Coordinates of C-alpha atoms in Angstrom, one line a residue:
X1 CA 2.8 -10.5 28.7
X2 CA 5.2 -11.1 26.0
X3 CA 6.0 -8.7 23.0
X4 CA 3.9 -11.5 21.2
X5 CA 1.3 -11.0 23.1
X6 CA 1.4 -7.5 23.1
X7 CA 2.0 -7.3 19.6
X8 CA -1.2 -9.7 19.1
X9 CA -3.9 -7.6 21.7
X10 CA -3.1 -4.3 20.0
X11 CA -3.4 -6.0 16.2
X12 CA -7.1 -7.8 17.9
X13 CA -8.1 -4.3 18.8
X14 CA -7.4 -2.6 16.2
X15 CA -8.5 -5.1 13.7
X16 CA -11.8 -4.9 15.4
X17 CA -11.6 -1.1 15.3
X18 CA -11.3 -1.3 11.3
X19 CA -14.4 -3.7 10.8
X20 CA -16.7 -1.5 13.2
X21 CA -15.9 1.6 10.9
X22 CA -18.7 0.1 8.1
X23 CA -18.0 2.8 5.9
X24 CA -14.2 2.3 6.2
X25 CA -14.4 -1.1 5.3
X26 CA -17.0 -0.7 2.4
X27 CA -14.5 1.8 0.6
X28 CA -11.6 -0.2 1.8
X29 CA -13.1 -2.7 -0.8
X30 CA -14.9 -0.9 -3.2
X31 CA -12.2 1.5 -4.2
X32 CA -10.5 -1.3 -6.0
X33 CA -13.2 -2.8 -7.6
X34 CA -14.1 0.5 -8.9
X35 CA -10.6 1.2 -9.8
X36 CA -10.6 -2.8 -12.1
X37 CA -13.7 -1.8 -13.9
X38 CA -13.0 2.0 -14.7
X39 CA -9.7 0.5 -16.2
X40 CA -10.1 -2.8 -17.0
X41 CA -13.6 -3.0 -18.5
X42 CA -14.5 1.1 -19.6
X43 CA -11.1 2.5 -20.9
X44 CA -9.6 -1.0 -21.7
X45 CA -6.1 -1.1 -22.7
X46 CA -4.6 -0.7 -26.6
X47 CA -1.3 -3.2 -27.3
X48 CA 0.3 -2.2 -30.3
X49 CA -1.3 1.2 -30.4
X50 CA 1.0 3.5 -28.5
X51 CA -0.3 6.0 -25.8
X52 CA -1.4 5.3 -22.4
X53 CA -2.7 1.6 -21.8
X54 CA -1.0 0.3 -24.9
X55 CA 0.0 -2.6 -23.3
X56 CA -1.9 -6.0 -22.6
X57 CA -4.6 -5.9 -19.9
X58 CA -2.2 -8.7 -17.2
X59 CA 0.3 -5.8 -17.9
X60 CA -1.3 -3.4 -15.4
X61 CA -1.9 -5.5 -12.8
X62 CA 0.7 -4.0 -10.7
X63 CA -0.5 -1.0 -11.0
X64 CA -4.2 -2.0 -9.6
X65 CA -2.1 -3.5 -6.6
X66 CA 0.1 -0.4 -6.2
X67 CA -3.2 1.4 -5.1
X68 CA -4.0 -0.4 -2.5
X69 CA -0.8 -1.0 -1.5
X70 CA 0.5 3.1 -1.8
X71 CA -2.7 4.7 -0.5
X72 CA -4.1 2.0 2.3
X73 CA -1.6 2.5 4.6
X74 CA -0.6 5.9 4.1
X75 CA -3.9 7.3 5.1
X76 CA -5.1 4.4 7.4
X77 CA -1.6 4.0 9.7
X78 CA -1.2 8.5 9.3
X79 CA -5.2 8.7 10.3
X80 CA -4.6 6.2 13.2
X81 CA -1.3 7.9 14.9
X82 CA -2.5 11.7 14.4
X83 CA -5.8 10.1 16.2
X84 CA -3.7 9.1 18.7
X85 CA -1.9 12.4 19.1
X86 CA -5.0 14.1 19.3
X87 CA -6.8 12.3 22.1
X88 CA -3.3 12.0 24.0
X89 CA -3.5 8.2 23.5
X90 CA 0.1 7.6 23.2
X91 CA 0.8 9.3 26.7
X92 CA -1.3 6.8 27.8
X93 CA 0.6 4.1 26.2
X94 CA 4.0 5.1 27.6
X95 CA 2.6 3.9 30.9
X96 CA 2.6 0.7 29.1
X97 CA 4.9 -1.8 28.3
X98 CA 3.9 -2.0 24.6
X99 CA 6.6 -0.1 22.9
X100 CA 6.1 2.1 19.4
X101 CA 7.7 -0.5 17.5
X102 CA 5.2 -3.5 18.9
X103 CA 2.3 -0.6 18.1
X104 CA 3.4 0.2 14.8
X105 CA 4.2 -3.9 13.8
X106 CA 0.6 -4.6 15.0
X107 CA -1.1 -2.0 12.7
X108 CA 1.1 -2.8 10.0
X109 CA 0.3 -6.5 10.1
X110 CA -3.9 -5.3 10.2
X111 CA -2.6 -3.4 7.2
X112 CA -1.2 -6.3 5.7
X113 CA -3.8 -8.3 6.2
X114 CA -6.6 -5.5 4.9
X115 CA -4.5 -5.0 1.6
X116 CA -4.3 -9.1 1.4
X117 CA -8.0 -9.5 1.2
X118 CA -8.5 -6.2 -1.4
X119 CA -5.2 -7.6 -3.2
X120 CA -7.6 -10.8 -3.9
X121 CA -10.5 -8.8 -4.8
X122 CA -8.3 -7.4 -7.6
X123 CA -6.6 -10.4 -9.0
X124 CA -10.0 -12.2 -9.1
X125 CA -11.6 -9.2 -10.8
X126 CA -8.5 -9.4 -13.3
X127 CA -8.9 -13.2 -13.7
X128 CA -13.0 -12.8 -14.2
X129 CA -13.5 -9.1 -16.9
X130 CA -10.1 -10.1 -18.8
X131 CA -9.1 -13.3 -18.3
X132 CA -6.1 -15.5 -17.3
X133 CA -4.1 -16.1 -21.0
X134 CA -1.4 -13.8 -20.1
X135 CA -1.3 -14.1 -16.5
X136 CA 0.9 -16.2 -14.3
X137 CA -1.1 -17.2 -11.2
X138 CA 1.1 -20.8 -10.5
X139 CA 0.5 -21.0 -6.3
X140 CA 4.4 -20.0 -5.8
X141 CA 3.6 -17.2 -7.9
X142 CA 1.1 -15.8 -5.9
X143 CA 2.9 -16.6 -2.9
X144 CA 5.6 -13.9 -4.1
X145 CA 3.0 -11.5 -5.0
X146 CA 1.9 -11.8 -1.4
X147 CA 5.6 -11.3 0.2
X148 CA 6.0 -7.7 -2.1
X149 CA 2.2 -6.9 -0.9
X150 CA 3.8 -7.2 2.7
X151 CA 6.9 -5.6 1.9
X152 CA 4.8 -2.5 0.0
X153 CA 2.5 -2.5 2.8
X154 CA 5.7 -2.4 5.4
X155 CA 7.0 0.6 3.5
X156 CA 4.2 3.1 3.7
X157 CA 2.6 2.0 7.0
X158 CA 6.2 3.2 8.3
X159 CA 5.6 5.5 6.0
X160 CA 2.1 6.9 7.1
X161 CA 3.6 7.0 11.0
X162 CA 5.9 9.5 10.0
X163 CA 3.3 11.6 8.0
X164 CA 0.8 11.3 11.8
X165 CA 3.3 12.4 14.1
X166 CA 4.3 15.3 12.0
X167 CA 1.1 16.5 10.3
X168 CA -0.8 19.1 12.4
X169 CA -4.3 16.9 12.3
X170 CA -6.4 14.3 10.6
X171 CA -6.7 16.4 7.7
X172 CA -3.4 17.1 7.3
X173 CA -2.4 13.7 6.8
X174 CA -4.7 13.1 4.2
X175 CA -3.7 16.0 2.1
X176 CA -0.2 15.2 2.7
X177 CA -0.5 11.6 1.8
X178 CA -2.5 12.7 -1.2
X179 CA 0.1 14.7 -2.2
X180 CA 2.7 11.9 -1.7
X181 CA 1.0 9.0 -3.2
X182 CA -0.9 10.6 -6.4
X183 CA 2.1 11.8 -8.4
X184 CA 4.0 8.5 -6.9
X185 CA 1.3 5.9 -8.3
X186 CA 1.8 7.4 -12.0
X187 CA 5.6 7.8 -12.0
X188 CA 6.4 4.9 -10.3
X189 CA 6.8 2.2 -13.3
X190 CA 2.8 1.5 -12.6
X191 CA 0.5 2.3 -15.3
X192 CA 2.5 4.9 -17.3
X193 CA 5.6 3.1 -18.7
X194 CA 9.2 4.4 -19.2
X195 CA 9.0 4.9 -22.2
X196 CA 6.6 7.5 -22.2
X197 CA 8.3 9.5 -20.1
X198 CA 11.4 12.0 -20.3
X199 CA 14.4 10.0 -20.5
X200 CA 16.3 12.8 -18.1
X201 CA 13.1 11.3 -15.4
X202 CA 13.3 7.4 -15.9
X203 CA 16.8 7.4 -13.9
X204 CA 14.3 9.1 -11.1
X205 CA 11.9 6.2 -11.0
X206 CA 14.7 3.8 -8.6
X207 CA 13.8 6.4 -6.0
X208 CA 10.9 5.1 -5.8
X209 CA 9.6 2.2 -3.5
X210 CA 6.3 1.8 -5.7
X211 CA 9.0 1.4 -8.6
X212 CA 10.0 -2.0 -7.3
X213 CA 6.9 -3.1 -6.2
X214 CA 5.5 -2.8 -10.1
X215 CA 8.3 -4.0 -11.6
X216 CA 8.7 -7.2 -8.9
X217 CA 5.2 -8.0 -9.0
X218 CA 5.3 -7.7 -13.1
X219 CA 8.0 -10.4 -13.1
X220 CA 6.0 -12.3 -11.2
X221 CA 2.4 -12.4 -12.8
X222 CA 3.1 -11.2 -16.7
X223 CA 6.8 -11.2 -17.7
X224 CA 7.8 -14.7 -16.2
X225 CA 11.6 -12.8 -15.4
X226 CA 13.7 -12.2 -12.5
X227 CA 12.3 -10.7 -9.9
X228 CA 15.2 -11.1 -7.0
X229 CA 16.5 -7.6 -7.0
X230 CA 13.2 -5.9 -6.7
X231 CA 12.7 -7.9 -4.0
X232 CA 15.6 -7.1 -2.2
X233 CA 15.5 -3.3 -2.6
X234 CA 11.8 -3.5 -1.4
X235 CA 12.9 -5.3 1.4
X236 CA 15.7 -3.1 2.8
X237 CA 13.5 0.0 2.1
X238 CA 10.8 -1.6 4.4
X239 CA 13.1 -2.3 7.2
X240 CA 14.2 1.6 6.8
X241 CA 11.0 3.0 6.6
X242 CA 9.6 0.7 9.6
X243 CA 12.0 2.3 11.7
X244 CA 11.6 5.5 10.6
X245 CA 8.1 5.4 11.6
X246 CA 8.6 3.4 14.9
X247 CA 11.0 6.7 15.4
X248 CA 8.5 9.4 14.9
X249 CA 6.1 7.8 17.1
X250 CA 5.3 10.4 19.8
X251 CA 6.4 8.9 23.1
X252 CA 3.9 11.7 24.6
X253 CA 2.0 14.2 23.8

Protein backbone atom coordinates (compact mmCIF):
# COMPACT_ATOMS: atom_id res chain seq x y z
CA UNK A 1 0.00 0.00 0.00
CA UNK A 2 1.19 3.47 -0.69
CA UNK A 3 1.72 6.27 1.97
CA UNK A 4 -1.57 7.52 0.15
CA UNK A 5 -3.27 4.79 0.93
CA UNK A 6 -2.15 4.53 4.28
CA UNK A 7 -2.63 7.99 4.90
CA UNK A 8 -6.33 7.55 3.46
CA UNK A 9 -7.38 4.00 5.71
CA UNK A 10 -6.19 5.52 8.91
CA UNK A 11 -8.14 9.13 8.08
CA UNK A 12 -11.51 6.46 6.95
CA UNK A 13 -11.18 4.93 10.36
CA UNK A 14 -10.78 7.44 12.30
CA UNK A 15 -13.31 9.63 10.61
CA UNK A 16 -15.73 6.89 11.36
CA UNK A 17 -14.42 6.69 14.91
CA UNK A 18 -15.50 10.51 15.37
CA UNK A 19 -19.06 10.18 13.94
CA UNK A 20 -19.87 6.90 16.12
CA UNK A 21 -18.96 9.03 19.28
CA UNK A 22 -22.72 10.85 19.02
CA UNK A 23 -22.03 12.89 21.88
CA UNK A 24 -18.65 14.03 20.43
CA UNK A 25 -20.05 15.08 17.39
CA UNK A 26 -23.22 16.86 18.91
CA UNK A 27 -20.76 19.23 21.04
CA UNK A 28 -18.29 19.22 18.23
CA UNK A 29 -21.17 21.39 16.67
CA UNK A 30 -23.01 22.82 19.29
CA UNK A 31 -20.26 24.51 21.10
CA UNK A 32 -20.05 27.04 18.41
CA UNK A 33 -23.42 27.70 17.88
CA UNK A 34 -23.64 28.29 21.46
CA UNK A 35 -20.60 30.31 21.43
CA UNK A 36 -22.38 32.77 18.07
CA UNK A 37 -25.47 33.32 20.09
CA UNK A 38 -23.99 33.94 23.69
CA UNK A 39 -21.92 36.61 21.72
CA UNK A 40 -23.49 37.57 18.89
CA UNK A 41 -27.18 37.79 19.79
CA UNK A 42 -27.18 38.08 24.13
CA UNK A 43 -23.99 40.36 24.89
CA UNK A 44 -23.95 41.99 21.36
CA UNK A 45 -21.13 44.13 20.53
CA UNK A 46 -20.82 48.21 21.33
CA UNK A 47 -18.74 50.28 18.21
CA UNK A 48 -17.91 53.57 19.35
CA UNK A 49 -18.47 52.70 23.05
CA UNK A 50 -15.10 51.53 24.29
CA UNK A 51 -14.71 48.35 26.55
CA UNK A 52 -14.86 44.87 25.49
CA UNK A 53 -16.94 44.18 22.19
CA UNK A 54 -16.76 47.76 21.09
CA UNK A 55 -16.19 46.92 17.78
CA UNK A 56 -18.63 45.89 14.84
CA UNK A 57 -20.21 42.43 15.08
CA UNK A 58 -18.02 41.00 11.36
CA UNK A 59 -15.19 42.26 13.65
CA UNK A 60 -15.16 39.17 15.87
CA UNK A 61 -15.49 36.72 13.54
CA UNK A 62 -12.12 35.51 13.98
CA UNK A 63 -12.44 35.05 17.17
CA UNK A 64 -15.62 32.58 16.87
CA UNK A 65 -13.19 30.63 14.38
CA UNK A 66 -10.24 30.74 16.69
CA UNK A 67 -12.38 28.46 19.03
CA UNK A 68 -12.79 25.92 17.05
CA UNK A 69 -9.77 26.10 15.51
CA UNK A 70 -7.48 26.47 19.16
CA UNK A 71 -9.57 23.98 21.20
CA UNK A 72 -10.73 21.13 18.43
CA UNK A 73 -7.61 19.77 17.88
CA UNK A 74 -5.88 20.31 20.97
CA UNK A 75 -8.20 18.10 22.91
CA UNK A 76 -9.37 15.79 20.06
CA UNK A 77 -5.61 14.94 18.42
CA UNK A 78 -4.08 15.00 22.60
CA UNK A 79 -7.40 12.67 23.58
CA UNK A 80 -6.67 10.34 20.60
CA UNK A 81 -2.63 9.83 21.05
CA UNK A 82 -2.84 9.52 25.07
CA UNK A 83 -5.73 6.86 24.05
CA UNK A 84 -3.33 5.32 22.05
CA UNK A 85 -0.60 5.24 24.70
CA UNK A 86 -2.86 3.87 27.07
CA UNK A 87 -4.23 0.80 25.24
CA UNK A 88 -0.46 0.23 23.74
CA UNK A 89 -1.91 0.95 20.28
CA UNK A 90 1.09 2.55 18.88
CA UNK A 91 3.25 -0.62 19.74
CA UNK A 92 1.03 -2.18 17.63
CA UNK A 93 1.46 0.26 14.90
CA UNK A 94 5.26 0.08 14.77
CA UNK A 95 4.67 -3.42 13.34
CA UNK A 96 3.22 -1.47 10.68
CA UNK A 97 4.31 0.36 7.87
CA UNK A 98 2.24 3.45 8.61
CA UNK A 99 4.68 5.76 10.10
CA UNK A 100 3.78 8.66 12.95
CA UNK A 101 3.91 11.27 10.43
CA UNK A 102 1.17 9.34 7.95
CA UNK A 103 -0.87 8.79 11.52
CA UNK A 104 -0.62 12.21 12.59
CA UNK A 105 -1.43 13.85 8.71
CA UNK A 106 -4.52 11.51 8.68
CA UNK A 107 -5.94 12.82 11.98
CA UNK A 108 -5.03 16.23 11.19
CA UNK A 109 -6.82 16.19 7.88
CA UNK A 110 -10.25 14.55 9.96
CA UNK A 111 -9.49 17.63 12.05
CA UNK A 112 -9.44 19.78 9.16
CA UNK A 113 -12.23 18.54 7.85
CA UNK A 114 -14.39 18.55 11.40
CA UNK A 115 -13.32 22.35 11.99
CA UNK A 116 -14.42 22.91 8.08
CA UNK A 117 -17.90 21.94 8.59
CA UNK A 118 -18.21 23.88 12.33
CA UNK A 119 -16.17 26.77 10.55
CA UNK A 120 -19.49 26.96 8.25
CA UNK A 121 -21.82 26.63 11.03
CA UNK A 122 -20.30 29.84 12.32
CA UNK A 123 -20.00 32.02 9.30
CA UNK A 124 -23.69 31.09 8.45
CA UNK A 125 -24.80 31.82 11.98
CA UNK A 126 -22.77 35.27 11.49
CA UNK A 127 -24.39 35.86 8.07
CA UNK A 128 -28.12 34.92 9.51
CA UNK A 129 -28.32 36.88 13.68
CA UNK A 130 -26.10 39.92 12.24
CA UNK A 131 -26.01 40.07 8.86
CA UNK A 132 -23.55 40.42 5.86
CA UNK A 133 -23.04 44.64 5.50
CA UNK A 134 -19.73 44.49 6.86
CA UNK A 135 -18.62 41.19 5.86
CA UNK A 136 -16.52 40.08 2.95
CA UNK A 137 -17.68 36.63 1.86
CA UNK A 138 -16.51 37.05 -2.16
CA UNK A 139 -15.82 32.87 -3.02
CA UNK A 140 -11.90 33.69 -3.11
CA UNK A 141 -12.39 35.15 0.14
CA UNK A 142 -13.69 32.23 1.71
CA UNK A 143 -11.39 30.16 -0.05
CA UNK A 144 -8.52 31.96 2.16
CA UNK A 145 -10.38 31.65 5.17
CA UNK A 146 -10.39 27.94 4.50
CA UNK A 147 -6.47 27.70 3.81
CA UNK A 148 -5.73 29.67 7.53
CA UNK A 149 -8.60 27.18 9.00
CA UNK A 150 -6.13 24.33 7.71
CA UNK A 151 -3.05 26.03 8.64
CA UNK A 152 -4.66 26.78 12.38
CA UNK A 153 -5.93 23.36 12.45
CA UNK A 154 -2.19 22.01 11.29
CA UNK A 155 -0.76 24.01 14.21
CA UNK A 156 -2.43 22.65 17.22
CA UNK A 157 -3.23 19.09 15.93
CA UNK A 158 0.75 18.96 16.04
CA UNK A 159 0.17 20.69 18.80
CA UNK A 160 -2.24 18.34 20.73
CA UNK A 161 0.35 15.20 19.72
CA UNK A 162 2.87 16.69 21.81
CA UNK A 163 0.47 17.46 24.77
CA UNK A 164 -0.67 13.09 24.34
CA UNK A 165 2.56 11.74 24.42
CA UNK A 166 3.66 13.74 27.30
CA UNK A 167 0.58 14.15 29.56
CA UNK A 168 0.22 11.26 32.08
CA UNK A 169 -3.55 10.40 30.82
CA UNK A 170 -6.74 11.43 29.19
CA UNK A 171 -7.33 13.84 31.83
CA UNK A 172 -4.27 15.34 31.77
CA UNK A 173 -4.47 16.40 28.33
CA UNK A 174 -7.55 18.08 28.77
CA UNK A 175 -6.40 20.23 31.68
CA UNK A 176 -3.26 20.89 30.03
CA UNK A 177 -4.89 21.97 26.81
CA UNK A 178 -7.27 23.95 28.84
CA UNK A 179 -4.61 25.63 30.39
CA UNK A 180 -2.92 26.36 27.00
CA UNK A 181 -5.80 27.39 24.94
CA UNK A 182 -7.99 29.59 27.43
CA UNK A 183 -5.59 32.31 28.28
CA UNK A 184 -4.31 31.97 24.39
CA UNK A 185 -7.93 32.54 22.79
CA UNK A 186 -8.17 36.02 24.78
CA UNK A 187 -4.67 37.30 24.25
CA UNK A 188 -4.24 36.32 20.97
CA UNK A 189 -5.56 39.51 18.88
CA UNK A 190 -9.17 37.53 19.01
CA UNK A 191 -11.84 39.12 20.86
CA UNK A 192 -9.93 41.49 23.20
CA UNK A 193 -8.09 44.00 21.04
CA UNK A 194 -4.61 45.63 21.46
CA UNK A 195 -5.51 48.33 22.52
CA UNK A 196 -6.90 47.19 25.57
CA UNK A 197 -4.20 45.67 26.78
CA UNK A 198 -0.74 46.64 28.37
CA UNK A 199 1.38 48.12 25.81
CA UNK A 200 4.65 46.28 27.53
CA UNK A 201 2.11 42.80 26.39
CA UNK A 202 1.08 43.64 22.77
CA UNK A 203 4.84 42.98 21.50
CA UNK A 204 3.89 39.34 23.26
CA UNK A 205 0.87 38.73 21.01
CA UNK A 206 3.47 37.68 17.68
CA UNK A 207 4.21 34.63 19.81
CA UNK A 208 1.24 33.59 19.31
CA UNK A 209 0.01 31.29 16.44
CA UNK A 210 -3.76 32.20 17.18
CA UNK A 211 -2.33 35.93 16.76
CA UNK A 212 -2.07 35.38 13.01
CA UNK A 213 -4.81 33.31 12.49
CA UNK A 214 -7.20 36.50 13.87
CA UNK A 215 -5.49 38.95 12.26
CA UNK A 216 -5.16 36.86 8.63
CA UNK A 217 -8.67 35.81 8.74
CA UNK A 218 -9.76 39.69 9.81
CA UNK A 219 -8.07 40.87 6.59
CA UNK A 220 -9.85 38.62 4.83
CA UNK A 221 -13.60 38.83 5.91
CA UNK A 222 -13.85 42.63 7.63
CA UNK A 223 -10.79 44.80 6.92
CA UNK A 224 -10.39 44.13 3.01
CA UNK A 225 -6.21 44.48 3.85
CA UNK A 226 -3.23 42.42 3.38
CA UNK A 227 -3.23 39.38 4.66
CA UNK A 228 0.19 37.68 2.97
CA UNK A 229 2.36 37.79 6.06
CA UNK A 230 -0.08 36.23 8.42
CA UNK A 231 -0.30 33.69 6.11
CA UNK A 232 3.15 32.96 5.80
CA UNK A 233 3.99 33.00 9.60
CA UNK A 234 0.94 30.57 10.10
CA UNK A 235 2.36 28.50 7.56
CA UNK A 236 5.94 27.99 8.70
CA UNK A 237 4.56 27.57 12.37
CA UNK A 238 2.39 24.70 11.07
CA UNK A 239 5.18 22.88 9.25
CA UNK A 240 7.18 23.26 12.84
CA UNK A 241 4.53 22.28 14.97
CA UNK A 242 3.57 19.24 12.54
CA UNK A 243 6.87 17.94 13.14
CA UNK A 244 7.08 18.51 16.44
CA UNK A 245 4.13 16.38 17.04
CA UNK A 246 5.03 13.61 14.42
CA UNK A 247 8.35 13.68 16.91
CA UNK A 248 6.70 13.05 20.10
CA UNK A 249 4.76 10.33 18.82
CA UNK A 250 5.52 7.30 20.96
CA UNK A 251 7.15 4.73 18.66
CA UNK A 252 6.16 2.18 21.60
CA UNK A 253 4.93 2.00 24.68
Amino acid sequence: MTAVGRVGAEATAAWHSFVRRRTAVFFTFFFPVILVLIFAVLVQTNPGGGGLFAEPPAYYLPGYLAVVVLFTPLSRVGSEVARHREGNRFEKLATTPLSRVEWLLAHTLVNVAIIGIASLIVLGLMALVTGTADLILDPASLALVAAFVALGVAVFCGLGAVLGATADSQDGVIAMSNTIALPLLFLSDTFVTPDLLPAWFRPAMGLSPLSYFARGVRELTYSGGAFGAEMGVLAVLALAFFAAGAYAIPRTD
